[in-house]
Amino acid sequence: MAANESYMEKKVISIGTVCELTGLSERRIRYYEERKLIFPDRSKSGIRKYSFLDVEKLVDIANKREEGIQTSEIRKEFIKEKKYDEKTLREKVIRGQINAYFNKRS
Amino acid sequence: MAANESYMEKKVISIGTVCELTGLSERRIRYYEERKLIFPDRSKSGIRKYSFLDVEKLVDIANKREEGIQTSEIRKEFIKEKKYDEKTLREKVIRGQINAYFNKRS
DNA sequence: CGTGTAAGGAATTCTGACACG
DNA sequence: CGTGTAAGGAATTCTGACACG
């Protein structure tokens, strides 16, 4: 029981761990927040907490930046493609699980 | 892509957040580690990192403690029931996802 | 625009110990 | 046995700023 929640969207990871997971610097991660690309929660004392979904989003952002895309453009893309949109994601994750379960290759 | 990993078992949560998630004190959480009930990872500098699975396990431990069961007994139960055994869990999580997807009620 | 860095403070975590029982 | 607490130190995170470009 209680074995199934949206761990992917639960904001529990602090910035240092996010750096390790993504390879990005704290500075860059905070900057992308300033540019409205990611929205971490805050603990009572003000410490940023990220979700695994945020981590994936950051990797995606970093890749786009490598391609020279500006943060303002990246934001527009996310909105237009509805990428990282909560409902869209949930669907995607569940489908992934099902595929993995049946050993399907998409 | 890269949208599907074992977030449930990835050790990225620090003890303060685990306290909030479980309602347990740091002392108790560390003690259960001493009693070989949970096995957090450590960051380079020695800070404990827990997974969501560890969090669930801790809640389970706390419930058993409320029933008066000793930590040594809890450990035996976990081993005997193969509860929180990696393979067993993975199966369970995936089935849960599938049930949720099809709106089944078990 | 995007990111690095040094600065100082506040909050977090760690260990070992004493306490009670 | 299981858990609380005070203690001191080490590591983390935060913000605002200066830098380069």
Short mmCIF file of C-alpha atoms (C1' of nucleotides) in Angstrom, two decimals:
data_model
loop_
_atom_site.label_atom_id
_atom_site.label_comp_id
_atom_site.label_asym_id
_atom_site.label_seq_id
_atom_site.Cartn_x
_atom_site.Cartn_y
_atom_site.Cartn_z
CA MET A 1 0.00 0.00 0.00
CA ALA A 2 0.99 3.57 -0.64
CA ALA A 3 3.48 2.13 -3.07
CA ASN A 4 2.44 4.30 -5.95
CA GLU A 5 2.78 8.03 -6.15
CA SER A 6 4.30 10.50 -8.49
CA TYR A 7 7.85 10.18 -7.28
CA MET A 8 8.88 11.76 -10.51
CA GLU A 9 7.22 15.03 -9.64
CA LYS A 10 7.89 15.14 -5.91
CA LYS A 11 10.31 17.92 -5.07
CA VAL A 12 12.79 16.49 -2.61
CA ILE A 13 16.25 16.81 -4.17
CA SER A 14 18.55 19.65 -3.12
CA ILE A 15 20.71 21.55 -5.56
CA GLY A 16 24.00 19.81 -4.84
CA THR A 17 22.52 16.46 -5.78
CA VAL A 18 20.92 17.98 -8.87
CA CYS A 19 24.38 19.15 -9.91
CA GLU A 20 25.71 15.63 -9.64
CA LEU A 21 22.75 14.21 -11.53
CA THR A 22 22.91 16.73 -14.36
CA GLY A 23 26.52 17.84 -14.45
CA LEU A 24 25.40 21.47 -14.31
CA SER A 25 26.73 24.12 -11.92
CA GLU A 26 24.60 25.56 -9.15
CA ARG A 27 24.90 28.91 -10.87
CA ARG A 28 23.37 27.64 -14.09
CA ILE A 29 20.60 25.80 -12.32
CA ARG A 30 19.62 28.89 -10.37
CA TYR A 31 19.84 31.01 -13.47
CA TYR A 32 17.40 28.79 -15.37
CA GLU A 33 15.03 29.31 -12.52
CA GLU A 34 15.46 33.07 -12.82
CA ARG A 35 14.59 32.68 -16.51
CA LYS A 36 11.38 30.82 -15.59
CA LEU A 37 12.45 27.49 -17.03
CA ILE A 38 12.27 25.49 -13.82
CA PHE A 39 10.31 25.98 -10.63
CA PRO A 40 11.76 24.26 -7.58
CA ASP A 41 9.91 24.25 -4.29
CA ARG A 42 11.49 25.75 -1.21
CA SER A 43 11.92 24.26 2.23
CA LYS A 44 10.81 26.30 5.21
CA SER A 45 14.25 27.80 5.52
CA GLY A 46 14.40 28.62 1.83
CA ILE A 47 16.37 25.73 0.42
CA ARG A 48 15.47 24.75 -3.15
CA LYS A 49 14.00 21.31 -3.72
CA TYR A 50 13.81 19.71 -7.16
CA SER A 51 12.00 16.69 -8.60
CA PHE A 52 13.35 14.03 -10.92
CA LEU A 53 11.25 15.68 -13.58
CA ASP A 54 13.11 18.93 -12.95
CA VAL A 55 16.36 17.02 -13.35
CA GLU A 56 15.28 15.70 -16.73
CA LYS A 57 14.13 19.11 -17.76
CA LEU A 58 17.51 20.57 -16.83
CA VAL A 59 19.32 18.02 -18.97
CA ASP A 60 17.03 18.96 -21.82
CA ILE A 61 17.73 22.65 -21.24
CA ALA A 62 21.47 22.04 -21.17
CA ASN A 63 21.28 20.24 -24.51
CA LYS A 64 19.33 23.05 -26.09
CA ARG A 65 21.80 25.58 -24.72
CA GLU A 66 24.60 23.62 -26.34
CA GLU A 67 22.79 24.09 -29.60
CA GLY A 68 22.94 27.80 -28.95
CA ILE A 69 19.26 28.24 -28.18
CA GLN A 70 18.56 31.12 -25.79
CA THR A 71 16.66 30.59 -22.59
CA SER A 72 13.76 32.71 -23.81
CA GLU A 73 13.40 30.45 -26.83
CA ILE A 74 13.64 27.33 -24.74
CA ARG A 75 10.80 28.57 -22.61
CA LYS A 76 8.65 29.17 -25.68
CA GLU A 77 9.43 25.69 -26.99
CA PHE A 78 8.39 24.09 -23.75
CA ILE A 79 5.11 25.94 -23.80
CA LYS A 80 4.38 25.26 -27.44
CA GLU A 81 5.29 21.58 -27.30
CA LYS A 82 3.53 21.20 -23.96
CA LYS A 83 6.69 19.45 -22.90
CA TYR A 84 6.91 18.89 -19.16
CA ASP A 85 3.27 19.72 -18.98
CA GLU A 86 2.04 17.75 -16.01
CA LYS A 87 -0.72 15.81 -17.73
CA THR A 88 1.34 15.08 -20.82
CA LEU A 89 4.16 13.72 -18.71
CA ARG A 90 2.08 11.48 -16.58
CA GLU A 91 0.74 9.76 -19.66
CA LYS A 92 4.24 9.35 -21.04
CA VAL A 93 5.70 7.90 -17.89
CA ILE A 94 2.94 5.36 -17.52
CA ARG A 95 3.28 4.24 -21.12
CA GLY A 96 7.00 3.84 -20.58
CA GLN A 97 6.37 1.63 -17.59
CA ILE A 98 3.96 -0.51 -19.54
CA ASN A 99 6.37 -0.89 -22.43
CA ALA A 100 9.14 -1.85 -20.05
CA TYR A 101 6.85 -4.35 -18.41
CA PHE A 102 6.03 -6.10 -21.65
CA ASN A 103 9.59 -5.77 -22.93
CA LYS A 104 8.42 -3.81 -25.91
CA ARG A 105 10.79 -1.72 -27.90
CA SER A 106 9.24 1.48 -29.20
CA MET B 1 14.02 9.61 -23.95
CA ALA B 2 15.66 8.82 -20.65
CA ALA B 3 12.22 9.28 -19.19
CA ASN B 4 12.16 5.98 -17.43
CA GLU B 5 14.42 4.92 -14.62
CA SER B 6 14.04 3.60 -11.16
CA TYR B 7 13.39 6.90 -9.46
CA MET B 8 11.98 4.92 -6.62
CA GLU B 9 15.33 3.40 -5.80
CA LYS B 10 17.61 6.30 -6.59
CA LYS B 11 19.20 7.64 -3.41
CA VAL B 12 19.00 11.40 -3.61
CA ILE B 13 17.01 12.58 -0.58
CA SER B 14 18.79 13.95 2.47
CA ILE B 15 17.74 13.17 6.01
CA GLY B 16 15.91 16.41 6.74
CA THR B 17 13.55 15.82 3.85
CA VAL B 18 13.09 12.20 4.89
CA CYS B 19 12.02 13.47 8.31
CA GLU B 20 9.35 15.63 6.71
CA LEU B 21 8.19 12.80 4.47
CA THR B 22 7.97 10.23 7.24
CA GLY B 23 7.41 12.24 10.40
CA LEU B 24 10.33 10.49 12.05
CA SER B 25 13.22 12.15 13.88
CA GLU B 26 16.73 12.15 12.51
CA ARG B 27 17.76 10.13 15.53
CA ARG B 28 15.33 7.35 14.80
CA ILE B 29 16.21 7.24 11.12
CA ARG B 30 19.91 6.94 11.89
CA TYR B 31 19.21 4.33 14.53
CA TYR B 32 17.32 2.12 12.10
CA GLU B 33 20.37 2.26 9.88
CA GLU B 34 22.53 1.19 12.80
CA ARG B 35 20.16 -1.75 13.25
CA LYS B 36 20.62 -2.70 9.58
CA LEU B 37 17.09 -1.94 8.54
CA ILE B 38 17.89 0.73 5.97
CA PHE B 39 20.98 1.41 3.91
CA PRO B 40 21.31 4.97 2.66
CA ASP B 41 24.11 5.94 0.32
CA ARG B 42 26.59 8.61 1.31
CA SER B 43 27.69 11.67 -0.62
CA LYS B 44 31.40 12.29 -0.99
CA SER B 45 31.41 14.35 2.17
CA GLY B 46 29.50 11.71 4.07
CA ILE B 47 25.95 12.99 3.93
CA ARG B 48 23.27 10.30 3.90
CA LYS B 49 21.09 9.97 0.82
CA TYR B 50 17.83 8.03 0.81
CA SER B 51 15.49 6.78 -1.91
CA PHE B 52 11.71 6.95 -2.02
CA LEU B 53 11.80 3.24 -1.38
CA ASP B 54 13.76 3.90 1.82
CA VAL B 55 11.10 6.41 2.80
CA GLU B 56 8.36 3.82 2.37
CA LYS B 57 10.38 1.30 4.27
CA LEU B 58 10.81 3.75 7.13
CA VAL B 59 7.07 4.32 7.35
CA ASP B 60 6.62 0.57 7.47
CA ILE B 61 9.25 0.29 10.20
CA ALA B 62 7.59 3.02 12.22
CA ASN B 63 4.26 1.21 12.04
CA LYS B 64 5.79 -2.02 13.20
CA ARG B 65 7.54 -0.23 16.04
CA GLU B 66 4.19 1.18 17.12
CA GLU B 67 2.99 -2.39 17.38
CA GLY B 68 5.87 -3.02 19.74
CA ILE B 69 7.94 -5.10 17.37
CA GLN B 70 11.68 -4.85 18.01
CA THR B 71 14.08 -3.80 15.30
CA SER B 72 15.71 -7.22 15.24
CA GLU B 73 12.33 -8.79 14.56
CA ILE B 74 11.51 -6.26 11.88
CA ARG B 75 14.72 -7.12 10.13
CA LYS B 76 13.85 -10.80 10.17
CA GLU B 77 10.39 -10.10 8.80
CA PHE B 78 11.79 -8.11 5.91
CA ILE B 79 14.14 -10.93 5.02
CA LYS B 80 11.55 -13.65 5.37
CA GLU B 81 8.85 -11.80 3.44
CA LYS B 82 11.39 -10.64 0.87
CA LYS B 83 9.80 -7.26 1.39
CA TYR B 84 11.77 -4.43 -0.15
CA ASP B 85 13.72 -7.00 -2.04
CA GLU B 86 14.72 -5.22 -5.21
CA LYS B 87 13.22 -7.62 -7.72
CA THR B 88 10.00 -8.08 -5.79
CA LEU B 89 9.50 -4.34 -5.57
CA ARG B 90 10.11 -3.59 -9.19
CA GLU B 91 7.37 -6.01 -10.15
CA LYS B 92 5.00 -4.46 -7.67
CA VAL B 93 5.58 -0.90 -8.79
CA ILE B 94 5.07 -1.71 -12.43
CA ARG B 95 1.84 -3.55 -11.73
CA GLY B 96 0.65 -0.57 -9.76
CA GLN B 97 1.35 1.72 -12.66
CA ILE B 98 -0.54 -0.52 -15.02
CA ASN B 99 -3.52 -0.74 -12.73
CA ALA B 100 -3.57 3.02 -12.37
CA TYR B 101 -3.38 3.39 -16.12
CA PHE B 102 -6.38 1.19 -16.74
CA ASN B 103 -8.23 2.56 -13.74
CA LYS B 104 -8.45 -0.87 -12.24
CA ARG B 105 -9.16 -1.37 -8.62
CA SER B 106 -7.33 -4.29 -7.08
"C1'" DC C 1 22.92 37.00 -22.39
"C1'" DG C 2 24.85 33.31 -19.74
"C1'" DT C 3 27.91 31.86 -16.40
"C1'" DG C 4 32.07 32.04 -13.14
"C1'" DT C 5 33.69 33.43 -8.70
"C1'" DA C 6 34.65 35.32 -3.92
"C1'" DA C 7 31.94 36.78 0.37
"C1'" DG C 8 29.47 36.24 4.53
"C1'" DG C 9 25.76 34.33 6.80
"C1'" DA C 10 22.22 30.94 7.83
"C1'" DA C 11 20.63 26.19 7.88
"C1'" DT C 12 21.91 21.14 7.56
"C1'" DT C 13 24.19 17.07 8.73
"C1'" DC C 14 27.58 14.33 11.17
"C1'" DT C 15 29.55 11.79 15.14
"C1'" DG C 16 30.09 10.39 19.96
"C1'" DA C 17 28.23 10.84 24.33
"C1'" DC C 18 25.15 11.12 28.31
"C1'" DA C 19 20.40 10.15 29.80
"C1'" DC C 20 16.46 7.15 30.90
"C1'" DG C 21 14.94 2.75 31.29
"C1'" DC D 1 16.43 -1.48 23.63
"C1'" DG D 2 14.97 2.75 21.52
"C1'" DT D 3 15.10 7.50 21.39
"C1'" DG D 4 15.90 12.44 23.14
"C1'" DT D 5 19.18 16.09 23.59
"C1'" DA D 6 23.26 19.37 23.86
"C1'" DA D 7 27.97 20.00 21.55
"C1'" DG D 8 31.19 21.31 18.16
"C1'" DG D 9 32.69 20.95 13.66
"C1'" DA D 10 32.30 20.30 8.69
"C1'" DA D 11 29.67 20.73 4.45
"C1'" DT D 12 25.65 22.94 2.00
"C1'" DT D 13 22.90 26.49 0.34
"C1'" DC D 14 21.46 31.26 -0.13
"C1'" DT D 15 21.69 36.04 -1.92
"C1'" DG D 16 23.71 40.07 -4.16
"C1'" DA D 17 27.52 41.62 -6.58
"C1'" DC D 18 31.37 42.14 -9.78
"C1'" DA D 19 33.34 40.27 -14.07
"C1'" DC D 20 33.41 39.28 -19.03
"C1'" DG D 21 31.26 39.87 -23.11
#
